[in-house]
């Protein structure tokens, strides 16, 4: 009996129209283009319009992924959507996207929350469900409206994040595709990056805004990103030199560069979108994959290493053949 794998057959992404530059930010908080660029590599970020919601960003990314795969929506039997900024308390943003796509075939749909690692958690979930026969074709989305949970008076956090969405179509296949995923979490570190607000009988307790211990997050991220990629390589009997493209979560350029250095990978092999998009949390990896696909960086059978880290703390890596 032949093994079933999943492989990517379509990609799409969406960024809101409005770009907010570092100079724009320097008129809102005490900061400068020089400070932000030298610490993070970020030049600008996109901010959604007031009437755009998480599902609106996700919808356009999903439609573009379906178009690139030349598939009709009713051939999808699973939607997994990763987000830190769901549209509402419930139902899931995945079901809102399902309705907006006009899907009526009863496909399973749910959200995954693992903050900036969310897309890798969603991808691993969809891949597992395809490999064990529960689904044949999955729409995997990462969509974020980080601008809605930023304190625009806190220069330590508001300069780092942006809005956006990315989507992939995964399909059952006899050839890989995804080789393996390695997911981790350690809740002891949950308070170094959090938005701990809780809704209780109509009132928010705690804060609905992101709070972060920047230097602790930095150290944690660099350590676990490189470890996770190495774990994925070891699991598949592969070496760092076998990787054609490193697609890290686009948190900030210093974290990404430090990870590539730790792995002894040349920076030309790393997809870098953070300068123009900032940190879009669970959307950053599918946005980066869509960019690599559309500018033809990725060639058939090349090895991609995806790596992410985020609040929780959560982290992980996925290896796949393009
Ligand atoms: N503009 C100007 N000055 C600033 C800004 C800003 N936007 N933000 C902080 N500063 C100031 C601080 O107030 C501090 O001033 P002080 O010494 O007078 O108090 C000074 O700069 C140094 O602050 P540090 O926090 O020590 O600066 P650091 O060099 O560590 O850089 C940064 C901060 C860029 C946030 C860094 O810690 C970092 O990259 N951390 C990782 C955070 C990250 O990427 N998070 C993304 C989410 S996590 C994820 O996706 C996994």
Short mmCIF file of C-alpha atoms and ligand atoms in Angstrom, two decimals:
data_model
loop_
_atom_site.label_atom_id
_atom_site.label_comp_id
_atom_site.label_asym_id
_atom_site.label_seq_id
_atom_site.Cartn_x
_atom_site.Cartn_y
_atom_site.Cartn_z
CA UNK A 1 0.00 0.00 0.00
CA UNK A 2 1.40 3.37 -0.95
CA UNK A 3 1.79 6.14 1.62
CA UNK A 4 -0.40 9.23 1.44
CA UNK A 5 1.21 12.62 1.83
CA UNK A 6 -0.04 16.14 1.36
CA UNK A 7 1.42 18.70 -1.01
CA UNK A 8 0.89 22.37 -1.74
CA UNK A 9 -1.03 22.93 -4.99
CA UNK A 10 -1.95 26.62 -4.63
CA UNK A 11 -1.00 29.76 -2.72
CA UNK A 12 -2.49 33.20 -2.18
CA UNK A 13 -2.13 36.22 0.05
CA UNK A 14 -3.57 39.63 0.79
CA UNK A 15 -2.24 42.82 2.36
CA UNK A 16 -4.51 45.78 3.15
CA UNK A 17 -4.19 48.90 1.02
CA UNK A 18 -2.91 51.30 3.65
CA UNK A 19 0.83 51.23 4.39
CA UNK A 20 2.09 52.81 7.61
CA UNK A 21 5.77 53.82 7.39
CA UNK A 22 8.25 54.25 10.21
CA UNK A 23 8.12 58.00 9.59
CA UNK A 24 4.33 57.88 10.03
CA UNK A 25 4.89 56.08 13.36
CA UNK A 26 7.44 58.66 14.48
CA UNK A 27 4.59 61.19 14.42
CA UNK A 28 2.49 58.96 16.71
CA UNK A 29 5.05 57.79 19.32
CA UNK A 30 8.61 58.75 20.35
CA UNK A 31 10.52 56.67 17.77
CA UNK A 32 12.43 57.00 14.50
CA UNK A 33 12.91 55.22 11.21
CA UNK A 34 16.56 54.71 12.16
CA UNK A 35 15.70 53.04 15.50
CA UNK A 36 13.08 50.72 14.03
CA UNK A 37 15.14 49.70 10.98
CA UNK A 38 18.35 49.08 12.89
CA UNK A 39 16.61 46.99 15.62
CA UNK A 40 14.09 45.10 13.48
CA UNK A 41 14.70 45.58 9.73
CA UNK A 42 11.10 46.82 9.44
CA UNK A 43 10.38 49.74 7.04
CA UNK A 44 6.60 49.62 6.86
CA UNK A 45 3.53 47.58 7.73
CA UNK A 46 0.01 47.36 6.30
CA UNK A 47 -3.00 48.34 8.39
CA UNK A 48 -6.53 47.19 7.59
CA UNK A 49 -9.35 49.68 7.05
CA UNK A 50 -11.80 50.14 9.94
CA UNK A 51 -14.49 48.16 8.11
CA UNK A 52 -12.22 45.21 7.24
CA UNK A 53 -12.31 42.20 9.50
CA UNK A 54 -10.17 39.08 9.88
CA UNK A 55 -12.40 37.03 7.57
CA UNK A 56 -12.22 39.71 4.85
CA UNK A 57 -8.43 39.44 4.68
CA UNK A 58 -8.60 35.65 4.86
CA UNK A 59 -11.25 35.50 2.14
CA UNK A 60 -9.14 37.31 -0.46
CA UNK A 61 -6.05 35.22 0.34
CA UNK A 62 -8.18 32.05 0.06
CA UNK A 63 -9.74 33.11 -3.25
CA UNK A 64 -6.28 33.83 -4.68
CA UNK A 65 -5.02 30.41 -3.50
CA UNK A 66 -8.01 28.67 -5.11
CA UNK A 67 -7.43 30.62 -8.31
CA UNK A 68 -3.74 29.69 -8.42
CA UNK A 69 -4.67 26.01 -7.94
CA UNK A 70 -7.50 26.38 -10.50
CA UNK A 71 -9.93 24.76 -8.09
CA UNK A 72 -13.60 25.36 -7.27
CA UNK A 73 -14.45 25.94 -3.58
CA UNK A 74 -16.70 22.91 -3.27
CA UNK A 75 -13.72 20.59 -3.90
CA UNK A 76 -12.26 21.68 -0.52
CA UNK A 77 -13.23 19.37 2.35
CA UNK A 78 -11.34 21.06 5.21
CA UNK A 79 -10.58 24.63 6.31
CA UNK A 80 -8.07 25.24 9.08
CA UNK A 81 -7.50 28.90 9.93
CA UNK A 82 -4.76 30.12 12.23
CA UNK A 83 -5.32 33.46 13.96
CA UNK A 84 -4.47 35.34 17.12
CA UNK A 85 -7.09 37.94 16.25
CA UNK A 86 -10.30 36.02 15.51
CA UNK A 87 -13.20 38.01 14.11
CA UNK A 88 -15.42 37.38 17.14
CA UNK A 89 -15.65 35.24 20.27
CA UNK A 90 -17.52 32.65 18.24
CA UNK A 91 -18.17 31.18 15.73
CA UNK A 92 -14.70 30.50 14.37
CA UNK A 93 -13.29 32.79 11.70
CA UNK A 94 -12.91 29.65 9.54
CA UNK A 95 -16.69 29.22 9.35
CA UNK A 96 -17.17 32.91 8.48
CA UNK A 97 -14.69 32.51 5.61
CA UNK A 98 -16.47 29.31 4.57
CA UNK A 99 -19.77 31.18 4.28
CA UNK A 100 -18.17 34.11 2.42
CA UNK A 101 -16.56 31.67 -0.03
CA UNK A 102 -20.03 30.31 -0.77
CA UNK A 103 -19.12 26.80 0.35
CA UNK A 104 -22.14 24.57 1.00
CA UNK A 105 -20.55 21.11 0.87
CA UNK A 106 -20.30 20.62 4.65
CA UNK A 107 -16.49 20.73 4.76
CA UNK A 108 -15.00 20.75 8.28
CA UNK A 109 -13.85 24.22 9.38
CA UNK A 110 -12.16 25.42 12.55
CA UNK A 111 -9.60 27.87 13.95
CA UNK A 112 -6.23 27.14 15.50
CA UNK A 113 -4.61 29.46 18.07
CA UNK A 114 -0.86 29.20 18.59
CA UNK A 115 -0.06 32.91 18.08
CA UNK A 116 2.89 33.40 15.68
CA UNK A 117 3.37 29.62 15.41
CA UNK A 118 -0.30 29.23 14.50
CA UNK A 119 0.23 28.65 10.80
CA UNK A 120 2.61 25.74 11.39
CA UNK A 121 0.15 24.23 13.88
CA UNK A 122 -2.65 24.63 11.29
CA UNK A 123 -0.52 23.16 8.52
CA UNK A 124 0.49 20.16 10.66
CA UNK A 125 -3.18 19.58 11.58
CA UNK A 126 -4.33 19.67 7.95
CA UNK A 127 -1.39 17.49 6.84
CA UNK A 128 -2.21 14.88 9.54
CA UNK A 129 -5.88 14.84 8.57
CA UNK A 130 -5.00 14.33 4.90
CA UNK A 131 -2.47 11.62 5.67
CA UNK A 132 -4.92 9.65 7.80
CA UNK A 133 -7.71 9.94 5.21
CA UNK A 134 -9.99 12.40 7.05
CA UNK A 135 -9.63 15.00 4.26
CA UNK A 136 -8.48 15.11 0.66
CA UNK A 137 -8.03 18.80 -0.01
CA UNK A 138 -7.52 21.47 2.65
CA UNK A 139 -7.53 25.25 2.66
CA UNK A 140 -5.03 26.36 5.31
CA UNK A 141 -5.13 30.05 6.17
CA UNK A 142 -3.21 32.41 8.44
CA UNK A 143 -5.01 35.75 8.93
CA UNK A 144 -4.32 38.54 11.39
CA UNK A 145 -5.50 42.00 12.36
CA UNK A 146 -2.68 42.69 14.78
CA UNK A 147 -3.40 46.45 14.53
CA UNK A 148 -6.57 45.88 16.60
CA UNK A 149 -4.69 44.53 19.63
CA UNK A 150 -1.78 47.00 19.58
CA UNK A 151 -1.48 49.77 22.10
CA UNK A 152 -0.64 52.61 19.70
CA UNK A 153 0.94 54.53 22.59
CA UNK A 154 3.43 51.73 23.39
CA UNK A 155 6.48 52.22 21.14
CA UNK A 156 7.97 48.91 22.35
CA UNK A 157 5.25 46.92 20.58
CA UNK A 158 3.30 49.06 18.10
CA UNK A 159 6.22 49.38 15.67
CA UNK A 160 6.63 45.63 15.27
CA UNK A 161 3.38 44.29 13.85
CA UNK A 162 1.18 44.50 10.75
CA UNK A 163 -2.02 43.07 9.25
CA UNK A 164 -2.34 40.51 6.45
CA UNK A 165 -3.39 37.04 5.39
CA UNK A 166 -1.94 34.10 3.48
CA UNK A 167 -3.43 30.80 2.34
CA UNK A 168 -2.31 27.46 0.94
CA UNK A 169 -4.20 24.60 -0.66
CA UNK A 170 -2.97 21.19 0.48
CA UNK A 171 -3.93 18.10 -1.48
CA UNK A 172 -3.53 14.34 -0.92
CA UNK A 173 -0.68 13.00 -3.02
CA UNK A 174 1.44 9.86 -3.37
CA UNK A 175 4.59 11.96 -3.35
CA UNK A 176 5.58 14.41 -0.60
CA UNK A 177 4.88 17.28 -0.08
CA UNK A 178 5.20 17.77 3.58
CA UNK A 179 7.90 15.49 5.03
CA UNK A 180 7.27 16.13 8.73
CA UNK A 181 6.22 18.72 11.30
CA UNK A 182 7.62 19.18 14.79
CA UNK A 183 5.52 21.28 17.18
CA UNK A 184 6.35 22.38 20.71
CA UNK A 185 5.06 24.59 23.51
CA UNK A 186 6.13 25.63 27.00
CA UNK A 187 3.43 27.47 28.93
CA UNK A 188 5.88 28.56 31.62
CA UNK A 189 6.89 31.35 29.23
CA UNK A 190 3.36 32.56 28.45
CA UNK A 191 3.70 35.91 30.21
CA UNK A 192 6.69 37.26 28.22
CA UNK A 193 4.39 37.87 25.25
CA UNK A 194 0.67 38.15 25.85
CA UNK A 195 -2.59 40.05 25.55
CA UNK A 196 -4.16 38.71 28.71
CA UNK A 197 -7.58 40.39 28.53
CA UNK A 198 -10.55 38.14 29.37
CA UNK A 199 -14.15 38.91 28.65
CA UNK A 200 -16.20 38.33 31.76
CA UNK A 201 -19.89 39.20 31.81
CA UNK A 202 -19.48 41.97 29.29
CA UNK A 203 -16.32 43.56 30.69
CA UNK A 204 -12.69 43.11 29.71
CA UNK A 205 -10.47 42.12 32.63
CA UNK A 206 -6.71 42.45 32.07
CA UNK A 207 -5.49 44.11 28.87
CA UNK A 208 -6.72 43.61 25.31
CA UNK A 209 -3.32 44.85 24.03
CA UNK A 210 -0.05 43.04 23.32
CA UNK A 211 2.52 43.25 26.12
CA UNK A 212 6.02 41.96 25.56
CA UNK A 213 9.35 41.49 27.30
CA UNK A 214 11.34 42.19 24.12
CA UNK A 215 14.79 40.93 25.05
CA UNK A 216 13.49 37.69 26.62
CA UNK A 217 11.38 37.04 23.54
CA UNK A 218 14.42 37.66 21.36
CA UNK A 219 16.63 35.16 23.19
CA UNK A 220 13.92 32.50 23.35
CA UNK A 221 13.09 32.86 19.64
CA UNK A 222 16.65 32.52 18.36
CA UNK A 223 17.28 29.41 20.45
CA UNK A 224 14.16 27.46 19.54
CA UNK A 225 13.95 28.36 15.82
CA UNK A 226 17.36 26.86 15.08
CA UNK A 227 16.67 23.85 17.36
CA UNK A 228 13.37 23.11 15.64
CA UNK A 229 14.90 23.21 12.14
CA UNK A 230 17.69 20.89 13.28
CA UNK A 231 15.16 18.50 14.84
CA UNK A 232 13.21 18.37 11.57
CA UNK A 233 16.39 17.71 9.56
CA UNK A 234 17.55 14.95 11.94
CA UNK A 235 14.13 13.31 11.72
CA UNK A 236 14.46 13.05 7.94
CA UNK A 237 18.15 12.20 7.72
CA UNK A 238 18.85 15.54 6.06
CA UNK A 239 21.48 18.25 6.60
CA UNK A 240 21.34 22.04 6.73
CA UNK A 241 23.04 22.10 3.32
CA UNK A 242 20.07 20.17 1.86
CA UNK A 243 17.74 23.12 2.60
CA UNK A 244 17.07 25.25 -0.48
CA UNK A 245 14.90 27.84 1.32
CA UNK A 246 14.49 28.79 4.95
CA UNK A 247 11.06 30.35 5.51
CA UNK A 248 11.11 31.67 9.08
CA UNK A 249 8.25 33.42 10.85
CA UNK A 250 8.88 37.07 9.94
CA UNK A 251 9.20 38.40 13.51
CA UNK A 252 12.10 40.73 12.91
CA UNK A 253 15.22 40.63 10.79
CA UNK A 254 17.63 40.31 13.71
CA UNK A 255 15.89 37.17 14.96
CA UNK A 256 15.76 35.77 11.41
CA UNK A 257 19.42 36.57 10.67
CA UNK A 258 20.56 35.15 14.01
CA UNK A 259 18.67 31.93 13.25
CA UNK A 260 20.28 31.60 9.80
CA UNK A 261 23.70 32.25 11.36
CA UNK A 262 23.12 29.63 14.06
CA UNK A 263 22.23 27.12 11.38
CA UNK A 264 25.21 28.30 9.29
CA UNK A 265 22.93 29.04 6.36
CA UNK A 266 23.64 31.83 3.85
CA UNK A 267 21.10 34.65 4.18
CA UNK A 268 20.32 34.44 0.43
CA UNK A 269 18.51 31.18 1.18
CA UNK A 270 16.16 32.89 3.64
CA UNK A 271 12.87 34.43 2.51
CA UNK A 272 12.75 37.96 3.93
CA UNK A 273 9.52 39.94 3.73
CA UNK A 274 9.67 41.57 7.15
CA UNK A 275 10.97 44.92 5.89
CA UNK A 276 7.82 45.61 3.90
CA UNK A 277 5.23 43.75 6.00
CA UNK A 278 6.49 43.71 9.62
CA UNK A 279 5.36 40.86 11.88
CA UNK A 280 1.96 39.55 10.74
CA UNK A 281 1.95 36.75 13.32
CA UNK A 282 0.19 33.61 11.97
CA UNK A 283 -0.02 35.16 8.49
CA UNK A 284 3.70 35.70 8.00
CA UNK A 285 4.69 32.21 6.82
CA UNK A 286 1.91 31.80 4.21
CA UNK A 287 2.57 35.38 3.03
CA UNK A 288 6.26 34.51 2.60
CA UNK A 289 5.45 31.21 0.85
CA UNK A 290 3.07 32.96 -1.55
CA UNK A 291 5.75 35.53 -2.38
CA UNK A 292 8.34 32.79 -3.02
CA UNK A 293 5.86 30.90 -5.21
CA UNK A 294 4.78 33.94 -7.22
CA UNK A 295 8.28 35.24 -7.91
CA UNK A 296 9.35 31.71 -8.90
CA UNK A 297 12.03 31.42 -6.24
CA UNK A 298 10.84 27.91 -5.37
CA UNK A 299 11.62 25.21 -7.96
CA UNK A 300 10.00 21.78 -8.14
CA UNK A 301 11.33 19.34 -5.54
CA UNK A 302 13.32 21.99 -3.66
CA UNK A 303 13.48 21.54 0.12
CA UNK A 304 11.77 24.25 2.21
CA UNK A 305 12.27 24.54 5.97
CA UNK A 306 9.50 26.49 7.69
CA UNK A 307 10.16 27.61 11.27
CA UNK A 308 8.03 29.59 13.69
CA UNK A 309 7.94 30.80 17.27
CA UNK A 310 5.27 32.73 19.12
CA UNK A 311 3.38 33.48 22.29
CA UNK A 312 2.62 30.58 24.58
CA UNK A 313 5.49 30.04 24.04
CA UNK A 314 4.94 27.87 21.01
CA UNK A 315 7.40 26.89 18.30
CA UNK A 316 8.06 24.37 15.58
CA UNK A 317 9.40 23.51 12.15
CA UNK A 318 8.09 21.81 9.02
CA UNK A 319 10.09 20.39 6.14
CA UNK A 320 8.49 20.11 2.73
CA UNK A 321 9.32 19.43 -0.90
CA UNK A 322 7.99 22.10 -3.26
N1 LIG B 1 11.70 53.57 19.31
C1 LIG B 1 12.66 54.14 20.03
N2 LIG B 1 13.10 53.62 21.19
C2 LIG B 1 12.53 52.49 21.62
C3 LIG B 1 11.52 51.84 20.89
C4 LIG B 1 11.09 52.43 19.70
N3 LIG B 1 10.12 51.88 18.93
N4 LIG B 1 11.15 50.72 21.56
C5 LIG B 1 11.91 50.66 22.65
N5 LIG B 1 12.75 51.73 22.69
C6 LIG B 1 13.70 52.09 23.71
C7 LIG B 1 13.35 51.47 25.04
O1 LIG B 1 12.40 52.28 25.71
C8 LIG B 1 14.68 51.49 25.74
O2 LIG B 1 14.90 52.75 26.25
P1 LIG B 1 15.42 52.91 27.75
O3 LIG B 1 16.72 52.18 27.78
O4 LIG B 1 15.51 54.38 27.88
O5 LIG B 1 14.36 52.26 28.60
C9 LIG B 1 15.68 51.28 24.60
O6 LIG B 1 14.96 51.54 23.40
C10 LIG B 1 16.22 49.89 24.56
O7 LIG B 1 15.14 48.99 24.66
P2 LIG B 1 15.37 47.48 24.54
O8 LIG B 1 14.04 46.79 24.70
O9 LIG B 1 16.50 47.05 25.39
O10 LIG B 1 15.82 47.42 23.03
P3 LIG B 1 16.33 46.16 22.25
O11 LIG B 1 17.63 46.47 21.64
O12 LIG B 1 16.18 44.92 23.05
O13 LIG B 1 15.31 46.09 21.06
C11 LIG B 1 13.33 44.94 20.40
C12 LIG B 1 13.92 45.96 21.33
C13 LIG B 1 13.54 45.38 18.96
C14 LIG B 1 11.84 44.82 20.67
C15 LIG B 1 14.06 43.61 20.66
O14 LIG B 1 14.04 43.28 22.01
C16 LIG B 1 13.45 42.51 19.89
O15 LIG B 1 13.61 42.43 18.70
N6 LIG B 1 12.73 41.58 20.56
C17 LIG B 1 12.01 40.57 19.94
C18 LIG B 1 10.64 41.03 19.88
C19 LIG B 1 9.87 40.53 18.71
O16 LIG B 1 10.32 40.36 17.60
N7 LIG B 1 8.66 40.30 18.98
C20 LIG B 1 7.80 39.93 17.96
C21 LIG B 1 6.76 39.15 18.50
S1 LIG B 1 7.38 37.67 19.03
C22 LIG B 1 7.30 36.65 17.82
O17 LIG B 1 6.81 36.90 16.76
C23 LIG B 1 7.90 35.40 18.14
#
